[in-house]
Coordinates of C-alpha atoms and ligand atoms in Angstrom, one line a residue:
M1 CA -0.4 0.0 -0.3
R2 CA 1.9 3.3 -1.1
I3 CA -1.6 5.7 -0.9
V4 CA -0.7 5.7 3.2
P5 CA 3.4 8.0 2.8
L6 CA 2.0 9.6 -0.1
A7 CA -1.1 10.8 1.6
C8 CA 1.4 12.1 4.6
A9 CA 3.2 13.8 2.0
I10 CA 0.8 15.6 0.8
V11 CA 0.0 17.1 3.7
V12 CA 3.7 17.2 4.7
A13 CA 4.2 19.5 1.5
L14 CA 1.1 21.2 2.2
S15 CA 1.8 22.4 5.4
L16 CA 4.8 23.6 4.4
L17 CA 3.0 25.5 1.6
A18 CA 0.2 27.2 3.7
P19 CA 1.0 30.1 4.6
S20 CA -2.3 30.7 7.3
A21 CA -0.8 28.6 9.2
H22 CA 1.9 31.4 9.9
A23 CA -0.3 34.3 9.6
A24 CA -0.1 37.2 11.9
K25 CA -2.9 36.6 14.9
P26 CA -4.9 39.8 14.6
K27 CA -3.8 42.7 17.2
R28 CA -5.9 44.2 19.6
L29 CA -6.5 47.3 19.8
L30 CA -8.8 48.9 23.0
V31 CA -11.2 51.8 21.5
V32 CA -12.3 54.1 24.5
T33 CA -14.9 56.6 24.6
V34 CA -15.8 57.6 27.9
T35 CA -16.2 61.2 28.9
K36 CA -15.6 63.9 31.4
G37 CA -16.2 67.3 29.3
F38 CA -18.2 67.9 26.6
R39 CA -19.6 64.2 24.3
H40 CA -19.8 64.1 20.9
S41 CA -22.9 62.0 21.8
D42 CA -23.9 61.4 18.1
S43 CA -20.6 60.4 15.9
I44 CA -19.5 58.4 19.2
P45 CA -21.5 56.3 18.1
V46 CA -20.9 56.3 14.8
A47 CA -16.8 56.3 15.5
E48 CA -17.3 52.9 17.0
R49 CA -18.8 51.4 14.4
V50 CA -16.9 52.6 13.1
I51 CA -12.8 51.1 14.8
G52 CA -15.0 48.0 15.0
E53 CA -15.5 47.5 11.2
L54 CA -12.2 49.2 9.6
G55 CA -10.5 45.7 12.1
A56 CA -12.8 43.6 11.1
K57 CA -12.5 44.0 7.4
S58 CA -8.7 44.4 7.4
G59 CA -8.4 41.8 8.7
K60 CA -5.2 43.6 11.5
F61 CA -6.5 44.0 14.8
E62 CA -9.5 43.2 16.8
V63 CA -11.0 46.0 19.0
D64 CA -13.1 45.6 22.0
Y65 CA -14.4 48.7 23.7
V66 CA -14.2 51.3 27.5
R67 CA -17.7 53.0 27.0
T68 CA -17.7 53.6 30.8
D69 CA -15.5 54.0 34.2
D70 CA -16.3 50.6 35.1
D71 CA -15.3 49.3 31.4
M72 CA -12.1 51.8 32.2
A73 CA -11.1 50.6 35.8
R74 CA -11.3 46.8 34.9
K75 CA -10.0 46.8 31.5
M76 CA -6.9 49.6 31.8
T77 CA -4.5 49.0 35.0
A78 CA -1.1 48.4 33.9
E79 CA -2.3 44.6 34.2
A80 CA -5.0 44.9 31.6
L81 CA -3.2 46.5 29.2
K82 CA -0.6 44.0 28.1
Q83 CA -3.2 41.8 26.6
Y84 CA -3.8 44.9 24.3
D85 CA -1.5 46.5 21.7
G86 CA -3.1 50.1 20.8
V87 CA -5.0 52.2 22.2
F88 CA -7.9 54.7 20.1
F89 CA -9.4 57.4 22.2
A90 CA -12.0 58.7 19.9
S91 CA -13.4 61.9 21.3
T92 CA -12.3 61.3 24.9
T93 CA -13.2 64.8 26.4
G94 CA -11.5 65.9 30.1
D95 CA -9.6 63.8 33.8
L96 CA -10.3 60.4 32.8
P97 CA -10.6 57.7 35.7
L98 CA -8.1 55.8 34.5
P99 CA -7.3 53.3 36.8
D100 CA -2.8 53.9 37.0
R101 CA -2.1 57.0 34.3
D102 CA 1.0 57.4 34.5
A103 CA 1.3 53.6 33.5
F104 CA -0.7 53.8 30.6
L105 CA 1.4 56.7 29.4
K106 CA 4.7 53.8 30.4
W107 CA 2.8 51.4 28.2
I108 CA 3.0 53.2 25.8
E109 CA 6.2 53.9 25.2
S110 CA 7.1 50.2 26.2
G111 CA 6.1 49.9 22.2
K112 CA 2.8 50.7 21.5
G113 CA 0.1 52.1 18.9
F114 CA -1.7 55.4 21.0
A115 CA -4.5 57.0 17.8
G116 CA -6.7 59.3 18.7
A117 CA -9.7 62.0 17.0
H118 CA -10.6 64.8 18.1
A119 CA -11.4 65.5 21.1
A120 CA -8.6 63.3 22.5
A121 CA -7.0 67.1 22.9
D122 CA -10.1 67.6 24.3
T123 CA -8.8 65.6 27.3
F124 CA -6.9 65.4 30.4
H125 CA -6.0 68.8 30.1
G126 CA -5.0 68.2 34.2
F127 CA -2.7 65.8 33.1
P128 CA 0.7 67.1 30.8
P129 CA 2.2 64.1 30.4
Y130 CA -0.2 63.1 28.1
I131 CA -0.3 66.4 26.7
A132 CA 3.7 66.2 25.9
M133 CA 2.2 62.2 25.0
L134 CA -0.1 63.3 22.3
G135 CA 1.7 66.7 20.9
G136 CA -0.7 69.1 21.4
E137 CA -3.6 70.3 22.9
F138 CA -7.1 71.9 21.8
E139 CA -7.9 75.6 22.5
T140 CA -10.7 76.9 21.4
H141 CA -12.8 76.3 18.0
G142 CA -14.8 78.7 15.7
P143 CA -18.1 77.9 14.0
Q144 CA -18.4 74.2 11.7
V145 CA -17.0 75.5 8.6
E146 CA -14.8 74.5 4.9
V147 CA -11.2 74.1 4.9
E148 CA -8.8 72.3 2.5
A149 CA -6.6 70.3 4.3
L150 CA -3.1 70.8 2.9
V151 CA -0.7 66.7 3.0
E152 CA 2.5 66.8 4.0
D153 CA 3.6 63.6 4.1
A154 CA 2.7 61.7 1.1
K155 CA 4.0 58.8 1.3
H156 CA 2.3 57.9 4.6
P157 CA -0.4 55.0 5.7
A158 CA -3.2 58.1 6.5
T159 CA -1.9 60.0 3.6
K160 CA -0.9 58.4 0.8
H161 CA -4.1 58.2 -0.5
I162 CA -4.4 62.0 -0.3
D163 CA -4.0 63.4 -4.0
K164 CA -2.7 66.8 -2.6
S165 CA -5.5 67.8 -0.2
V166 CA -8.9 67.5 0.2
K167 CA -11.9 69.6 1.0
V168 CA -13.3 68.8 4.3
F169 CA -16.5 70.8 6.3
D170 CA -15.6 69.6 10.6
E171 CA -15.4 71.9 13.3
I172 CA -11.2 72.8 13.1
Y173 CA -9.8 72.8 16.2
I174 CA -7.1 75.5 17.2
Y175 CA -4.2 74.0 19.8
K176 CA -2.2 74.7 22.3
S177 CA 1.0 73.3 23.8
Y178 CA 2.1 72.4 20.1
D179 CA 5.4 72.7 18.8
R180 CA 5.6 71.6 15.2
N181 CA 9.1 71.0 15.4
Q182 CA 7.7 68.0 18.1
V183 CA 5.1 66.5 15.8
H184 CA 5.6 64.9 12.6
L185 CA 2.5 66.6 10.2
L186 CA 0.1 64.1 7.9
L187 CA -1.9 67.5 7.4
D188 CA -3.4 70.3 8.4
M189 CA -3.9 74.3 6.8
D190 CA -1.3 77.6 6.3
K191 CA -4.4 79.5 6.9
H192 CA -6.9 80.1 10.2
P193 CA -10.1 77.9 9.5
N194 CA -12.3 80.7 10.2
T195 CA -10.5 84.1 10.1
K196 CA -8.1 82.8 6.8
V197 CA -5.6 84.6 7.8
A198 CA -1.9 83.3 7.0
G199 CA -0.4 80.8 9.5
H200 CA 0.3 77.0 10.0
H201 CA -3.1 75.3 11.7
P202 CA -2.1 71.2 11.6
L203 CA -5.1 68.7 11.8
S204 CA -3.1 65.7 11.8
W205 CA 0.2 64.6 12.8
N206 CA 2.6 61.6 14.4
K207 CA 5.3 61.0 16.3
A208 CA 7.1 58.9 17.9
Y209 CA 7.4 57.6 21.9
G210 CA 9.8 56.5 24.0
K211 CA 9.4 52.4 21.7
G212 CA 5.5 53.3 21.2
R213 CA 3.9 55.2 18.6
I214 CA 1.3 58.1 18.2
F215 CA -0.7 59.0 15.8
Y216 CA -3.9 62.0 15.3
T217 CA -6.3 63.3 13.6
A218 CA -8.3 67.1 14.7
L219 CA -11.0 66.1 12.3
G220 CA -14.2 63.7 13.7
H221 CA -16.4 66.8 15.3
R222 CA -19.5 65.0 12.8
V223 CA -21.0 62.0 11.7
D224 CA -20.4 62.4 8.4
V225 CA -17.5 63.9 8.3
W226 CA -16.4 60.0 9.9
E227 CA -19.0 57.9 7.4
K228 CA -16.4 59.5 3.7
P229 CA -14.3 57.0 2.9
W230 CA -11.2 59.6 2.8
Y231 CA -11.2 59.5 6.0
Q232 CA -12.5 55.8 6.6
E233 CA -8.9 55.8 5.4
H234 CA -7.2 58.4 6.9
V235 CA -7.7 56.7 10.2
L236 CA -7.3 53.0 9.9
G237 CA -3.5 54.5 7.9
G238 CA -3.0 55.7 11.2
I239 CA -3.8 52.6 13.4
L240 CA -1.9 50.3 11.4
W241 CA 0.8 52.3 11.7
S242 CA 0.6 53.5 15.4
L243 CA 0.0 49.6 15.9
G244 CA 3.1 48.6 13.9
L245 CA 1.8 46.8 11.2
A246 CA 2.5 50.1 8.5
K247 CA 5.2 51.6 7.6
G248 CA 5.8 55.4 7.4
S249 CA 8.0 58.6 9.0
A250 CA 7.7 59.5 12.1
K251 CA 10.5 62.4 11.6
L252 CA 10.8 65.8 13.0
P253 CA 11.5 68.7 11.0
T254 CA 14.4 69.2 13.0
A255 CA 15.7 65.7 12.8
P256 CA 19.2 65.6 10.5
Ligands
ZN1 ZN1 -16.5 68.6 19.1

């Protein structure tokens, strides 16, 4: 009987060829939507859904959610964070009840990903190390307005799908505690969103934080922004980069 050894040989050969056996396990992303200040109650549920869909469609990451103080107390201790590869702060606001906020920053610094949208910069005004990690702090905004977002890095996974610029109607933040030399710009404006006075105003950036990777986009106040394919690709690129799944520069303007 030669069938059995032949079958064995085929199984061995197939197992050597099968890439699925070696495919990377999806990363785990914790989507945080707790608010202690203003709540974007219309766009937060859309953000939660879109990020979950981006993970499922790409097959690259799975999401879990922190929606309440209780979720935060259970899922964001130093010990519990070990099971995640990154977080996404989707319009969080205020001083969040993290079980150990210093341990949270150390966790990012150790090589994890932090991605944030819109009011992630209106979070932890009372905790300067968070603002330093993020690279900017919400100061104010005017009426919603259409702006032209200019691409500053045409190769980054968060912006490479945008051809030079994209027009977007949204609530546009003005920042403080922001230094353009301390971030790698992805999207910005060359004039004030409302007054149109010439000047640099950031819309999205990324940066290194120890061994960790930080991605932030100012956009995402409005539900219809979250629904736009180009914005979803922007967010997906930022998430994949922050999780270390897509290559992109984080070089600072002052770096040699
Ligand atoms: Zn807003």
